[in-house]
Amino acid sequence: MFEMNHDHVGGRMRFRQMGSAAALAAVVASSSLVFAATSASAAPAPRANQVAAAKTCHITNISGETLNVRGGAGTKYSVVGTIAVRGKVPCGSLGEGSVRGQKYTACGATDSDWKTVRIGGRDGWVAAECVALSI
């Protein structure tokens, strides 16, 4: 089971795993965008409304160095791609949302929020502290 919180100050959606469920079944609708989170172990095929969200949502690498894109929401997952400095890629299946995953220290902060990006035709995860969102 997962718990979802909305950070009213930062405007972020946060998901925290509670227990050992394999996937989050809840879908949160906001405006015309739909956000869905799944287990970090496998990237699901995007739904039509998620693809529409990804086309209007982009992630830009603001880390100052090449950013690793991982196969799941944590540094324990393999690197499946990279984003160049100031590189811009479409958002993944979470749209502008984020998921709470493995804790990391990067880009001057320690956090556990990860954003999805579309790279190589599938979802990848990047440290939320190292990217900027544009819609």
Short mmCIF file of C-alpha atoms in Angstrom, two decimals:
data_model
loop_
_atom_site.label_atom_id
_atom_site.label_comp_id
_atom_site.label_asym_id
_atom_site.label_seq_id
_atom_site.Cartn_x
_atom_site.Cartn_y
_atom_site.Cartn_z
CA MET A 1 0.00 0.00 0.00
CA PHE A 2 1.14 3.53 -0.69
CA GLU A 3 0.29 6.82 0.93
CA MET A 4 0.05 9.96 -1.20
CA ASN A 5 0.65 13.46 0.15
CA HIS A 6 0.57 16.80 -1.63
CA ASP A 7 3.16 19.33 -0.52
CA HIS A 8 1.18 22.60 -0.60
CA VAL A 9 4.31 24.73 -0.30
CA GLY A 10 6.40 23.03 -3.00
CA GLY A 11 3.48 21.80 -5.08
CA ARG A 12 4.88 18.25 -5.25
CA MET A 13 2.95 15.00 -5.10
CA ARG A 14 4.73 12.59 -2.78
CA PHE A 15 4.18 8.85 -2.55
CA ARG A 16 5.45 6.79 0.38
CA GLN A 17 5.36 3.01 0.38
CA MET A 18 3.64 1.52 3.42
CA GLY A 19 3.97 -2.25 3.77
CA SER A 20 5.24 -4.42 0.95
CA ALA A 21 2.70 -3.98 -1.85
CA ALA A 22 4.10 -4.46 -5.32
CA ALA A 23 2.28 -1.57 -6.94
CA LEU A 24 0.21 1.48 -6.24
CA ALA A 25 -3.34 0.95 -7.46
CA ALA A 26 -4.66 4.42 -6.72
CA VAL A 27 -4.79 6.95 -9.51
CA VAL A 28 -5.02 10.63 -8.68
CA ALA A 29 -6.70 12.96 -11.16
CA SER A 30 -5.91 16.65 -11.19
CA SER A 31 -7.36 18.88 -13.86
CA SER A 32 -6.88 17.08 -17.16
CA LEU A 33 -3.69 15.33 -16.04
CA VAL A 34 -3.64 11.88 -14.46
CA PHE A 35 -0.79 10.68 -12.27
CA ALA A 36 -0.17 7.01 -11.52
CA ALA A 37 2.70 5.43 -9.62
CA THR A 38 3.85 1.84 -9.92
CA SER A 39 6.51 -0.29 -8.37
CA ALA A 40 9.99 0.89 -9.34
CA SER A 41 11.01 -2.60 -10.44
CA ALA A 42 9.20 -2.51 -13.78
CA ALA A 43 8.16 0.37 -15.99
CA PRO A 44 4.56 -0.08 -17.15
CA ALA A 45 3.32 0.77 -20.62
CA PRO A 46 1.86 4.28 -20.47
CA ARG A 47 -1.89 4.80 -20.84
CA ALA A 48 -3.23 7.21 -23.47
CA ASN A 49 -3.91 9.95 -20.89
CA GLN A 50 -0.42 9.51 -19.45
CA VAL A 51 1.15 9.85 -22.90
CA ALA A 52 -0.82 13.11 -23.37
CA ALA A 53 0.51 14.38 -20.03
CA ALA A 54 4.08 13.46 -21.00
CA LYS A 55 3.80 15.41 -24.28
CA THR A 56 3.01 18.63 -22.40
CA CYS A 57 5.35 17.99 -19.47
CA HIS A 58 9.15 18.12 -19.68
CA ILE A 59 12.05 17.55 -17.29
CA THR A 60 15.25 19.60 -17.64
CA ASN A 61 18.57 18.56 -16.09
CA ILE A 62 19.71 21.46 -13.86
CA SER A 63 22.39 19.49 -11.98
CA GLY A 64 25.36 21.04 -13.78
CA GLU A 65 26.58 17.60 -14.94
CA THR A 66 25.31 14.61 -16.90
CA LEU A 67 22.39 13.09 -14.99
CA ASN A 68 21.86 9.34 -14.69
CA VAL A 69 18.45 7.93 -15.56
CA ARG A 70 17.77 4.75 -13.56
CA GLY A 71 15.55 1.73 -14.08
CA GLY A 72 13.76 2.39 -10.77
CA ALA A 73 13.38 4.97 -8.02
CA GLY A 74 16.76 4.46 -6.36
CA THR A 75 20.52 4.33 -6.88
CA LYS A 76 20.40 0.54 -6.46
CA TYR A 77 18.77 0.35 -9.92
CA SER A 78 20.93 0.22 -13.03
CA VAL A 79 21.55 3.27 -15.22
CA VAL A 80 19.36 2.99 -18.32
CA GLY A 81 20.35 6.31 -19.89
CA THR A 82 21.64 9.82 -19.22
CA ILE A 83 20.47 13.40 -19.69
CA ALA A 84 23.04 15.98 -20.77
CA VAL A 85 23.53 19.23 -18.86
CA ARG A 86 20.46 21.43 -19.57
CA GLY A 87 19.04 18.52 -21.60
CA LYS A 88 15.25 18.36 -21.80
CA VAL A 89 13.20 15.14 -22.01
CA PRO A 90 9.47 14.31 -21.76
CA CYS A 91 7.99 13.44 -18.37
CA GLY A 92 7.26 9.78 -17.77
CA SER A 93 4.05 8.09 -16.65
CA LEU A 94 3.87 10.11 -13.41
CA GLY A 95 3.54 13.36 -15.37
CA GLU A 96 4.46 16.19 -13.02
CA GLY A 97 4.14 13.94 -9.96
CA SER A 98 6.94 12.22 -8.09
CA VAL A 99 7.37 9.02 -6.15
CA ARG A 100 9.17 8.45 -2.87
CA GLY A 101 11.95 5.91 -3.44
CA GLN A 102 15.43 5.20 -2.15
CA LYS A 103 17.12 8.10 -0.34
CA TYR A 104 19.93 9.80 -2.27
CA THR A 105 22.36 12.69 -1.85
CA ALA A 106 22.74 14.69 -5.05
CA CYS A 107 22.64 18.26 -6.30
CA GLY A 108 23.34 19.67 -2.85
CA ALA A 109 20.47 17.89 -1.09
CA THR A 110 19.47 14.60 0.50
CA ASP A 111 16.00 13.46 -0.54
CA SER A 112 14.00 10.43 -1.66
CA ASP A 113 11.74 12.00 -4.32
CA TRP A 114 12.14 10.69 -7.86
CA LYS A 115 10.53 11.86 -11.12
CA THR A 116 9.86 9.72 -14.18
CA VAL A 117 11.11 10.59 -17.64
CA ARG A 118 10.53 8.90 -21.01
CA ILE A 119 13.81 7.71 -22.46
CA GLY A 120 14.36 4.97 -24.99
CA GLY A 121 10.61 4.33 -25.22
CA ARG A 122 10.20 3.52 -21.51
CA ASP A 123 10.03 5.14 -18.10
CA GLY A 124 13.24 5.97 -16.27
CA TRP A 125 13.70 7.64 -12.87
CA VAL A 126 15.77 10.73 -12.00
CA ALA A 127 16.52 12.42 -8.67
CA ALA A 128 13.89 15.18 -8.29
CA GLU A 129 16.40 17.59 -6.71
CA CYS A 130 18.45 17.62 -9.91
CA VAL A 131 15.71 18.56 -12.38
CA ALA A 132 13.26 21.32 -13.22
CA LEU A 133 9.71 20.66 -14.40
CA SER A 134 8.06 22.56 -17.24
CA ILE A 135 4.49 22.14 -18.39
#
